[in-house]
Coordinates of C-alpha atoms and ligand atoms in Angstrom, one line a residue:
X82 CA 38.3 -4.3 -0.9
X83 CA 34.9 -4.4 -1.9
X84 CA 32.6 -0.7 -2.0
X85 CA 29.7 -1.0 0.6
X86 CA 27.0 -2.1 -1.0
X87 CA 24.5 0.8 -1.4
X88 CA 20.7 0.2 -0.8
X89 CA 19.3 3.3 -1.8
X90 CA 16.1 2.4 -4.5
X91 CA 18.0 4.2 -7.4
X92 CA 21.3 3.0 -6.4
X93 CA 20.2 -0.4 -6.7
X94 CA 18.5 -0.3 -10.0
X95 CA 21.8 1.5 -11.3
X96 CA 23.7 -1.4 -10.0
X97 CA 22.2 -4.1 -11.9
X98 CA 22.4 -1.9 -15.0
X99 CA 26.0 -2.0 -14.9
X100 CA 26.0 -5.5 -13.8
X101 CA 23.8 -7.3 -16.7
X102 CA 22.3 -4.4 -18.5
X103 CA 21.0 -6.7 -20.9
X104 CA 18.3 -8.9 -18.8
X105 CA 15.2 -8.2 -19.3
X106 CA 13.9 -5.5 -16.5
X107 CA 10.1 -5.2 -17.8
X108 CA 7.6 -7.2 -18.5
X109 CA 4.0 -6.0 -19.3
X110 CA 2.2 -8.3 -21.6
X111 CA 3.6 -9.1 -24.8
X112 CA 6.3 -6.1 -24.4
X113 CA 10.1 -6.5 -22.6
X114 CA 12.5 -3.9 -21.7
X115 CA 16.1 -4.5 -20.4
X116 CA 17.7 -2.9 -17.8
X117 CA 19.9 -0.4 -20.7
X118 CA 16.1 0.2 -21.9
X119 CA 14.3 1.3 -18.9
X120 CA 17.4 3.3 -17.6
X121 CA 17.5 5.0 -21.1
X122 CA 14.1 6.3 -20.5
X123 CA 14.4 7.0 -16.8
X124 CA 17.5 8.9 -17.5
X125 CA 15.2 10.7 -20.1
X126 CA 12.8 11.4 -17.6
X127 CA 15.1 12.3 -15.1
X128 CA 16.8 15.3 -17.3
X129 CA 13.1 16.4 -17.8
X130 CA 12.9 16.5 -14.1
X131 CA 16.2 18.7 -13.4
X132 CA 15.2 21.3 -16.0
X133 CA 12.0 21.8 -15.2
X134 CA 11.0 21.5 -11.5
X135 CA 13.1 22.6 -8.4
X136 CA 15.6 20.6 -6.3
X137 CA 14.2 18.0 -4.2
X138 CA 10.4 18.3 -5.2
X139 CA 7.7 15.9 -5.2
X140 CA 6.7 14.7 -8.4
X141 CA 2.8 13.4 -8.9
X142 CA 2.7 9.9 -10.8
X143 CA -0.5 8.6 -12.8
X144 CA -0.5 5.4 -11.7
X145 CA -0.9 3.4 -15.0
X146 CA 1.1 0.7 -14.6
X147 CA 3.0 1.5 -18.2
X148 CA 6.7 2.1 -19.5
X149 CA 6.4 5.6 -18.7
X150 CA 5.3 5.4 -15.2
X151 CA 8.0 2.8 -14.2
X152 CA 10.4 4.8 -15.8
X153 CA 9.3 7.8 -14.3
X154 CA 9.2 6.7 -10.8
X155 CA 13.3 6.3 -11.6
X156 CA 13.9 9.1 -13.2
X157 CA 12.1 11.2 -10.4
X158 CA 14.4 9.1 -7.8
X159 CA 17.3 9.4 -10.6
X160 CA 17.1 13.2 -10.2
X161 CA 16.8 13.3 -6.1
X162 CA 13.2 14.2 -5.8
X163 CA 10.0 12.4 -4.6
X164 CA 7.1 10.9 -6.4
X165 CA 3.6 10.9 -5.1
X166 CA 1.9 8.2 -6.9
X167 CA -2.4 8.9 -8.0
X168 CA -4.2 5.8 -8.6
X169 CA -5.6 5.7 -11.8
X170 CA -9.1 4.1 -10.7
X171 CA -9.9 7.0 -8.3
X172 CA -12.1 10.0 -8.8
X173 CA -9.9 13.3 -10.2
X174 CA -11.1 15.1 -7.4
X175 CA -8.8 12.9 -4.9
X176 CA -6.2 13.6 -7.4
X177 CA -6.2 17.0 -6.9
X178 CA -6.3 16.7 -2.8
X179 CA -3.0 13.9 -2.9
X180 CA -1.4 16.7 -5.3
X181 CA -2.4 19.8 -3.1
X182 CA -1.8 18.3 0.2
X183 CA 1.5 16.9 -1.5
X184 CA 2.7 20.0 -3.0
X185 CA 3.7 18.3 -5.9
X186 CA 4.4 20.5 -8.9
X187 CA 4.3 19.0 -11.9
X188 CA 2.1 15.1 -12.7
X189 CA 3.9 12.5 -15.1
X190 CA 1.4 10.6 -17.0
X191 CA 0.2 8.8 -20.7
X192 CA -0.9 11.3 -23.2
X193 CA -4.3 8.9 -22.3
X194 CA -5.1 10.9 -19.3
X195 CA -3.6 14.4 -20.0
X196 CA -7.0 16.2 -20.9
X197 CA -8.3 14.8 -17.7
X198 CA -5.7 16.2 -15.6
X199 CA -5.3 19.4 -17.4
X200 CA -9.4 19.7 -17.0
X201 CA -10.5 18.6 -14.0
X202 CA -7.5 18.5 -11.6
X203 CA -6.0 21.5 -13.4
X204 CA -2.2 20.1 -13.6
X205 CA -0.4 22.1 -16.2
X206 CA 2.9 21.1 -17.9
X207 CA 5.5 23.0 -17.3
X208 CA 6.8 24.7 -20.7
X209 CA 9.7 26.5 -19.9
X210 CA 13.0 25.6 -18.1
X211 CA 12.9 26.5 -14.7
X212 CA 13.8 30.0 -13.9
X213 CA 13.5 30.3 -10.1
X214 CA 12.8 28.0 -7.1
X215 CA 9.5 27.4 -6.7
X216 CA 7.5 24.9 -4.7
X217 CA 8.2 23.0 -2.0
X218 CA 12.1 22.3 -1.5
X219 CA 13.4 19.2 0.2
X220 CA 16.8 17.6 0.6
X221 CA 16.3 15.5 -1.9
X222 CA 16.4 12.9 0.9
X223 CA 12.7 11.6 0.4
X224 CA 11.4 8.9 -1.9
X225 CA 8.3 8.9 -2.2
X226 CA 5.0 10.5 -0.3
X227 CA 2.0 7.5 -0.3
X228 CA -1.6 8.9 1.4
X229 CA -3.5 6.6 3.5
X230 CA -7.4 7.3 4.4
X231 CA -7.7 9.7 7.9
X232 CA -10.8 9.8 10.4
X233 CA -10.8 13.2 10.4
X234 CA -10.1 15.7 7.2
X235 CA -9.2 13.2 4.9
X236 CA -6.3 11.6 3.2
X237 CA -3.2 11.8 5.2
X238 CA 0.3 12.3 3.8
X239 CA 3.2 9.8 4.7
X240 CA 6.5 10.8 3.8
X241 CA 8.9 8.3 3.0
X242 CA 13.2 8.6 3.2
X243 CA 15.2 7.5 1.0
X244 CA 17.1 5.7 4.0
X245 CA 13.6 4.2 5.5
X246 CA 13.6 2.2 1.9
X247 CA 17.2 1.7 1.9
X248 CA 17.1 -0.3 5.4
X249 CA 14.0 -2.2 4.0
X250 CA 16.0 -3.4 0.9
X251 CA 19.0 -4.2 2.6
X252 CA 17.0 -6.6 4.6
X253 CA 15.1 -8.0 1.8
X254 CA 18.3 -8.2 -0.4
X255 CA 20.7 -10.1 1.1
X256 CA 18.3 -12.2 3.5
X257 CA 16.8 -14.0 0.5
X258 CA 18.4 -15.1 -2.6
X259 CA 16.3 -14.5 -5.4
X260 CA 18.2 -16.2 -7.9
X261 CA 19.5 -15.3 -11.8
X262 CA 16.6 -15.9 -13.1
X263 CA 14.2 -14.5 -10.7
X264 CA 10.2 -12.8 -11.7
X265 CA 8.5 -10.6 -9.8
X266 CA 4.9 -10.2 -9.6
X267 CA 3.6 -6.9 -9.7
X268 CA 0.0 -6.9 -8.4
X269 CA 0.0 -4.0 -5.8
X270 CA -1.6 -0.9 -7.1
X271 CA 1.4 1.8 -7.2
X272 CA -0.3 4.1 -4.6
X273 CA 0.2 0.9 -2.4
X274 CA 3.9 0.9 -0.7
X275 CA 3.8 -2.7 -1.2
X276 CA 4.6 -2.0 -4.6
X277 CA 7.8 -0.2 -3.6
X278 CA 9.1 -3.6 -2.3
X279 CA 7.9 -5.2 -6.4
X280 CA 10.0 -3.0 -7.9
X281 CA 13.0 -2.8 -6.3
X282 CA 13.8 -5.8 -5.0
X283 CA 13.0 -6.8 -7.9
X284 CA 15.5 -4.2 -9.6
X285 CA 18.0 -4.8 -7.1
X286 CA 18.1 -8.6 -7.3
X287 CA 18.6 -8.0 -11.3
X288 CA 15.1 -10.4 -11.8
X289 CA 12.2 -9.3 -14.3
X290 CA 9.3 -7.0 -13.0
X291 CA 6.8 -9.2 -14.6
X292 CA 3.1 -6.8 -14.8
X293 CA 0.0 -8.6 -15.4
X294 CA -2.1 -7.9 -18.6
X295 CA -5.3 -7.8 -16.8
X296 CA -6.3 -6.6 -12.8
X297 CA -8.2 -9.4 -10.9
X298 CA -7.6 -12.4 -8.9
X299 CA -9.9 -14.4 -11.7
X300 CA -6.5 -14.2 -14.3
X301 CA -3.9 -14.9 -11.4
X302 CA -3.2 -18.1 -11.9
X303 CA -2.8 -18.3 -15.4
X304 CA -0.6 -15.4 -15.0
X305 CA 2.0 -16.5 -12.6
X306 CA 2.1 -19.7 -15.3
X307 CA 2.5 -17.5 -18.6
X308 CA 4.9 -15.4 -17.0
X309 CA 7.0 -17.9 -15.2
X310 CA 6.9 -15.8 -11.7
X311 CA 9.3 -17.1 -9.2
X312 CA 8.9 -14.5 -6.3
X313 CA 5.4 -13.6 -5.8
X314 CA 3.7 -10.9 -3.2
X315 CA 0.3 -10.0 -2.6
X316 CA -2.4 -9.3 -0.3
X317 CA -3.9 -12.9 1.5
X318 CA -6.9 -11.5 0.2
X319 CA -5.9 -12.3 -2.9
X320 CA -4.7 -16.1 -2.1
X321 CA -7.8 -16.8 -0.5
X322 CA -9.7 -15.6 -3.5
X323 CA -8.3 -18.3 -5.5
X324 CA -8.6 -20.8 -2.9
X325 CA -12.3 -20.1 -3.2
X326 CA -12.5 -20.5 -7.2
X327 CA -10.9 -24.0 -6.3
X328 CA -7.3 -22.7 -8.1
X329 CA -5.2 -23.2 -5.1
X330 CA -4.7 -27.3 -6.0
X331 CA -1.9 -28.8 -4.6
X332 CA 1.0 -28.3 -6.5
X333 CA -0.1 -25.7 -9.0
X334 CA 2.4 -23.6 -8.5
X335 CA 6.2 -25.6 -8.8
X336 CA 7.9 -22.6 -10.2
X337 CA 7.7 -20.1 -7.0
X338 CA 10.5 -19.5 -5.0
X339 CA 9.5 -17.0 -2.5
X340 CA 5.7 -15.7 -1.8
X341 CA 5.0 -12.9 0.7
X342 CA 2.0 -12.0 2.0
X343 CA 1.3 -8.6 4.0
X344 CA -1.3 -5.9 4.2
X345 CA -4.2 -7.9 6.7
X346 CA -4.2 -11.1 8.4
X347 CA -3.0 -14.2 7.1
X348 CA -5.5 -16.8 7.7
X349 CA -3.6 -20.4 9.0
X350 CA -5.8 -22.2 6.5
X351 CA -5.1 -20.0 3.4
X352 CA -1.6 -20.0 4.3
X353 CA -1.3 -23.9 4.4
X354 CA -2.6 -23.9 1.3
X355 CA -0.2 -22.2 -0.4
X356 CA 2.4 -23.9 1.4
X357 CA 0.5 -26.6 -0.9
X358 CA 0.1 -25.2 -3.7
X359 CA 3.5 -23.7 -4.3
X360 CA 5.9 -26.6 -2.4
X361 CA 9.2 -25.0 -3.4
X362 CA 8.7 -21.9 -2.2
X363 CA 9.4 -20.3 1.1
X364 CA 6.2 -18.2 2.4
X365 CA 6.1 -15.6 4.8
X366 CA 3.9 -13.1 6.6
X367 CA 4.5 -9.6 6.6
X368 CA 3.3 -6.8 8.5
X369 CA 3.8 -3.1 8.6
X370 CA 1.6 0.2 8.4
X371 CA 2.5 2.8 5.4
X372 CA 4.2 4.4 8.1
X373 CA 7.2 1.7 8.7
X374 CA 8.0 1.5 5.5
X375 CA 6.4 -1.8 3.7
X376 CA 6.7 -3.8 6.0
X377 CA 9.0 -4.4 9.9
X378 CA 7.9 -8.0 11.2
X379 CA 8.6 -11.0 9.4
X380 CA 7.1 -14.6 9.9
X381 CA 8.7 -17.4 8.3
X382 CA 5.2 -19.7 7.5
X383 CA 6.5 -23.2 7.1
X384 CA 8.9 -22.9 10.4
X385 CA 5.9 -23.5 12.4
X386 CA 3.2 -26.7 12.3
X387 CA 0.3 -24.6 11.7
X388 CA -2.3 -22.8 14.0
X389 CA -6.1 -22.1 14.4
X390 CA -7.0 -18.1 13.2
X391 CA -4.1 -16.4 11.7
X392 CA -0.4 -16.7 11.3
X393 CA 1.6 -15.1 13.9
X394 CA 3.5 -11.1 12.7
X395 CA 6.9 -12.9 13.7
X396 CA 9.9 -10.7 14.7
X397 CA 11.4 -7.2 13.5
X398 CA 13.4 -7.1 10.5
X399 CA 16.7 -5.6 10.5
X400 CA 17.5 -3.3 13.3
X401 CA 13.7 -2.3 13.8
X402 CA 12.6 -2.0 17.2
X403 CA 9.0 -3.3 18.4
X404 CA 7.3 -2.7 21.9
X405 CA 4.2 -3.8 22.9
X406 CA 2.4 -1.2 25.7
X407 CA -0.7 -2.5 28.0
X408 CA -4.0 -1.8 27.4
X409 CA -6.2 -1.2 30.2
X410 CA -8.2 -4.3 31.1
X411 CA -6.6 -6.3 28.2
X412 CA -4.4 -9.1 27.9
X413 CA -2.4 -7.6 24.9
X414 CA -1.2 -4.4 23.9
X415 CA -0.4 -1.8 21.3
X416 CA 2.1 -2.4 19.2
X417 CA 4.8 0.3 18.9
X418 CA 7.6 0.2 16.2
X419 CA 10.8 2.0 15.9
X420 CA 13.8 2.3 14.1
X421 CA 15.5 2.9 10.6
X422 CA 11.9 2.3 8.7
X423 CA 10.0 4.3 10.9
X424 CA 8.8 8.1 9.0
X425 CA 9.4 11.0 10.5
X426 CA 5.5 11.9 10.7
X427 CA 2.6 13.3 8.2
X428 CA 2.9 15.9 5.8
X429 CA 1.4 19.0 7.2
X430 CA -0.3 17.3 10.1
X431 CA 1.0 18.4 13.4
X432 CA -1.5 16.8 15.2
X433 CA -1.7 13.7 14.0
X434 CA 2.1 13.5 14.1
X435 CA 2.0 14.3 17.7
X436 CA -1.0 12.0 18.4
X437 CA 0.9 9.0 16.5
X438 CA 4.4 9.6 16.8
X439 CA 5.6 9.4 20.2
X440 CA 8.5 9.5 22.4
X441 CA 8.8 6.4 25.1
X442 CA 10.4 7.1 28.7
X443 CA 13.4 4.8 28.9
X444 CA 13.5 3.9 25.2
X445 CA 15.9 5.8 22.5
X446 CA 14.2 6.9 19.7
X447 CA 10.4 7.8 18.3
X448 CA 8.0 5.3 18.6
X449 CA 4.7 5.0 16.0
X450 CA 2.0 3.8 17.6
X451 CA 0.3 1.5 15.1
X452 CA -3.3 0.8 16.6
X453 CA -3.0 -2.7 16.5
X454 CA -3.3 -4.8 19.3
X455 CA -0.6 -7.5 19.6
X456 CA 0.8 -10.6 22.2
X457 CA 4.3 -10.9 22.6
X458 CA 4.6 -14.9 23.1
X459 CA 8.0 -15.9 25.2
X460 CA 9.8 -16.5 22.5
X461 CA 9.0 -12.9 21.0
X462 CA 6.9 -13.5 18.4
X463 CA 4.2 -11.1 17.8
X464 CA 0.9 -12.2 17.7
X465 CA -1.8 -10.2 15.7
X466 CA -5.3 -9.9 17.5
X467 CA -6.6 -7.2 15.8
X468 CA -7.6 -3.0 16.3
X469 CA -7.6 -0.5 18.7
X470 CA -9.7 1.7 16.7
X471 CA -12.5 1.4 13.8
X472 CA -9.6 1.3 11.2
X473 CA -9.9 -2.0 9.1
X474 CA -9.0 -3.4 5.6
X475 CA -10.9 -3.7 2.7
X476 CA -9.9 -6.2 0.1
X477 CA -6.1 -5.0 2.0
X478 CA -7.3 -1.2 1.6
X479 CA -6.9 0.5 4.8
X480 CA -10.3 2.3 5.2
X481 CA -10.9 4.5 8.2
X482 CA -14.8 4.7 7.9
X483 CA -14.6 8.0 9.7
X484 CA -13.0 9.5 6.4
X485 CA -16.3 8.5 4.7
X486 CA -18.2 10.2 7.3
X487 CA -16.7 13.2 7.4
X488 CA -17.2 13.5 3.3
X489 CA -21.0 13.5 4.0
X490 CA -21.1 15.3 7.0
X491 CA -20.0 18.3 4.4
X492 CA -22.8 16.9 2.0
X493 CA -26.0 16.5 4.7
X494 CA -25.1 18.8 7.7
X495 CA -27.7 18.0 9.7
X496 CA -27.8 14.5 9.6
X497 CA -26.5 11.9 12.2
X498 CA -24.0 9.5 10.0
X499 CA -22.4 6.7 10.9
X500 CA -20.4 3.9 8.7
X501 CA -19.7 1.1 10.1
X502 CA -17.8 -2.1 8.1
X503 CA -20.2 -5.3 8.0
X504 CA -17.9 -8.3 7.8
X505 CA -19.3 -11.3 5.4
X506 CA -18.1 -14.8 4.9
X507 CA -14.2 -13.2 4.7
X508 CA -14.9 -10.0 2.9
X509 CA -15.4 -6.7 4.3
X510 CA -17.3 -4.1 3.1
X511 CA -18.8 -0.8 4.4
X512 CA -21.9 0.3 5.5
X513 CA -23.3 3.7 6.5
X514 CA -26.1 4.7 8.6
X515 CA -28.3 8.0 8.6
X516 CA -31.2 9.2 10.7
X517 CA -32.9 11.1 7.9
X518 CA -35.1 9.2 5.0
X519 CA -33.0 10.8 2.0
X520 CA -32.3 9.2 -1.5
X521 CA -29.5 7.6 -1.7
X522 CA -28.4 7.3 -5.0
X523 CA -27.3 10.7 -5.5
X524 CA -25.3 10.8 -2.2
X525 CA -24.0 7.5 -3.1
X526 CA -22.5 9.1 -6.8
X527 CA -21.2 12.0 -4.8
X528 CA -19.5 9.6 -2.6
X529 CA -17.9 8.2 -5.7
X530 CA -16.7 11.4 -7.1
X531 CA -14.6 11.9 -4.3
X532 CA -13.7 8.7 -2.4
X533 CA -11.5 5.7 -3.9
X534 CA -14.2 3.0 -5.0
X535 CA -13.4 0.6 -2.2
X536 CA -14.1 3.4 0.7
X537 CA -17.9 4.4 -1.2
X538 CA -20.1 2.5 1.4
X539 CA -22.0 -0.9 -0.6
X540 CA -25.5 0.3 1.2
X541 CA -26.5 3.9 3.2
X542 CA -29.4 2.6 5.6
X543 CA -31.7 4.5 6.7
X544 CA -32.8 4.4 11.0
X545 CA -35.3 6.3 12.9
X546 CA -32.7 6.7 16.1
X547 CA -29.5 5.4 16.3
X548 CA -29.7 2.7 19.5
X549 CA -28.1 3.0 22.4
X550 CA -26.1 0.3 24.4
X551 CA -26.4 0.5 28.3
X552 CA -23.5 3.0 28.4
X553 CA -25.4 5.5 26.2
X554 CA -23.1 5.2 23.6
X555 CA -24.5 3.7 19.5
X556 CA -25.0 0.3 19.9
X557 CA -22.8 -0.8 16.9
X558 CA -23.6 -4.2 17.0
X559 CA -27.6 -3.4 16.8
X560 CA -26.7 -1.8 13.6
X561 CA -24.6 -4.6 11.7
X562 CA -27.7 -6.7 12.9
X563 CA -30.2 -4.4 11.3
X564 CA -27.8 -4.0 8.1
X565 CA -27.5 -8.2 8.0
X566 CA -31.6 -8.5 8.4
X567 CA -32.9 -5.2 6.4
Ligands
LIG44 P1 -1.2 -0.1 5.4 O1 -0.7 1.2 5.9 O2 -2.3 0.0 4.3 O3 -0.1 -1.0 5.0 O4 -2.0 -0.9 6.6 C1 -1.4 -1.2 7.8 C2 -2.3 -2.0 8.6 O5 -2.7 -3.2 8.0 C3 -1.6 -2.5 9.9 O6 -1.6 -1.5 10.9 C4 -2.5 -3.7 10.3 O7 -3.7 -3.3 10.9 C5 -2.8 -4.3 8.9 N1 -1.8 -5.3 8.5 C6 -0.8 -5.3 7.7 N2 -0.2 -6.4 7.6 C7 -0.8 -7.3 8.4 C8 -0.6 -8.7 8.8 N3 0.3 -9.4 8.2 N4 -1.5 -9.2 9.7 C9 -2.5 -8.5 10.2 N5 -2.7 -7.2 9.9 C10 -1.9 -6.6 9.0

């Protein structure tokens, strides 16, 4: 009889290295690794882990996408702890908060960046075996910790189970086939959880984790040709980049089998075409929060004729439970998710955990309450219409401009701040209002020193009073007017 197949993100890397440890595993330019390779030096990295840092701890990643980081993501899961990936394009400082918040206690990274993080976000390396527990001490049942921006107090933790990935990747392995020969884009920055679902389906499938040379949508085509991708993912940012540049032509892309898209909405018109552009493959929408998981609804794209706005969230994955609760005065509702996916809550955040994770009268189970507002058609399929809150996505970054605010509000104490995001021809970006004439350069560099690039706000306007709708509340809509005309 054959073993149940086991969908834990190590266990399924370690799977395909017994099965064909000879394919190729890694791809980053002009360098390959196969699956003996990359599990020699995760192994490696995994013995490092043992000896030197307690059971179960979390284990800071630079993000670099390079052999070592890959590898160590493995050998941190190898060894039963956690990683907490940093990405390598934001300011040290927010290092140091993701590590402190995290507890991690120790950082993997290149020799590149070791000065930096010995210097500024004062990580030392461990140079003695480890003599007595220290840190924080898990079950060694968590995966990985990813930090997503918070209104209030800044960056909030989301732990991640090993089981909440290993009820993902049983979906996404045996509900596709990938094929023998199967390559796997890796686009998604490593501090995104979409890149969780790049490596190890990829891994688990037994297909090539094919990383691009170069960042940027302008390379993207000529990288999905040169590498020979079959299964692609990425934000529909990113697709409706290229359809602007004019590199979406019909056909362009023969070789894919599967594209997914999650992270926003899915415009109907970008979607069609790549349904165009890339006529053998399937392509679906997928949607999730940090906090599910990857991603919980599925839409299959080319089962429906088409639509006007964007393409519908589809239906929960696996066993995942959705529920959609009335909003006062509204036709839809919130969306709610539970199930097998769903985290247990934020690190060290009882009241956000309390505010966000919630039990249901009736239903089994916690529920996350996502913010989104959804329809449920007949048929079930979830319909996206868009926020409850100010959250929103830039370039697929979830941004809550309150973060940014609260960041100055320690800068300029006194001032009334507010950042708003401007939305122009399909891209959104931020802007932030003050009632004091300051300059704004400086604040603007202190902004950068501590925020990711995308969340530092494009322009910081200056207004006499904030204006005031009838209700007496800030007339939000005034403002994106003054921002579009001043
Ligand atoms: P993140 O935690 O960064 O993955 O962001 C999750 C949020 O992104 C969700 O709560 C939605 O607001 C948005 N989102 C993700 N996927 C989709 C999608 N397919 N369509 C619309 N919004 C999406």
């Amino acid at each position: 009889m054959e073993a149940t197949r086991s969908f834990d993100p190590y266990a399924v890397f370690a799977s395909s290295v017994r099965t064909h440890p000879d394919r190729i595993a890694l791809s980053i330019g002009l360098q390959e690794w196969t699956y003996a390779q990359l599990e020699e030096h995760a192994s490696a990295i995994a013995g490092w882990c043992e000896r030197y840092t307690p059971e179960g701890a979390r284990i800071a990643v630079h993000g670099q996408k390079s052999l070592i980081t890959y590898s160590a993501i493995l050998g941190i899961l190898r060894s039963g702890r956690s990683y907490v990936p940093l990405h390598p394009d934001h300011p040290p400082a927010r290092w140091r908060t993701v590590i402190e918040r995290s507890g991690a206690v120790a950082c993997i990274a290149g020799w590149e960046v070791e000065e930096l993080l010995r210097n500024e976000v004062h990580v030392t390396v461990p140079d003695s075996p480890l003599q007595e527990e220290h840190g924080a001490v898990r079950s060694g049942n968590e995966a990985y910790v990813m930090f997503t921006s918070g209104s209030t107090g800044g960056p909030k933790g989301v732990p991640i189970s090993r089981a909440n990935v290993a009820a993902y990747l049983s979906h996404f392995l045996t509900a596709y086939d990938y094929g023998p020969e199967a390559r796997f884009s890796q686009i998604f920055a490593l501090t995104f959880d979409l890149s969780v679902h790049d490596l190890f389906v990829c891994w688990g499938s037994g297909g090539c984790l094919c990383v691009p040379e170069q960042q940027g949508a302008l390379t993207v085509a000529s990288y999905v040709e040169r590498q020979k991708i079959t299964a692609w993912f990425s934000v529909p940012s990113h697709a409706a980049l290229l359809r602007r540049m004019r590199s979406l032509r019909p056909g362009v892309f023969p070789r894919l089998r599967h594209s997914f898209f999650c992270g926003e909405a899915l415009p109907w018109d970008v979607a069609k075409a790549w349904c165009e552009a890339a006529p053998n493959s399937n392509v679906v929408n997928l949607y999730g929060p940090t906090e599910a998981t990857i991603a919980i609804t599925a839409f299959d794209v080319r089962s429906a004729a088409g639509g006007i706005g964007t393409v519908p969230l589809g239906v929960p994955i696996g066993t995942n439970r959705t529920l959609v609760v009335p909003v006062a005065d509204r036709d839809e509702g919130e969306l709610l998710l539970s199930g097998p996916q769903v985290s247990s809550g934020y690190l060290e955040d009882a009241g956000s955990t309390e505010q966000a994770f919630v039990k249901i009268d009736g239903q089994p189970g916690i529920w996350y309450r996502t913010g989104d507002l959804v329809r449920k058609a007949e048929e079930g399929t979830l319909h996206f219409i868009g926020r409850s809150d100010d959250q929103v996505k830039v370039l697929g970054h979830r941004v809550e401009p309150g973060e940014v605010d609260s960041v100055l509000r320690a800068l300029l104490p006194d001032v009334s701040i507010l950042t708003l995001p401007m939305a122009e021809s399909g891209t959104t970006r931020l802007v932030t209002f003050i009632d004091q004439e300051l300059e704004t350069s400086g604040l603007l560099e202190e902004l950068r020193s501590e925020l990711p690039p995308y969340m530092v706000p494009e322009r910081i306007l200056f207004v006499d009073t904030f204006p005031l709708t009838a209700h007496g509340k800030v007339d939000r809509k005034a403002l994106i007017e003054m921002a579009k005309h001043g």
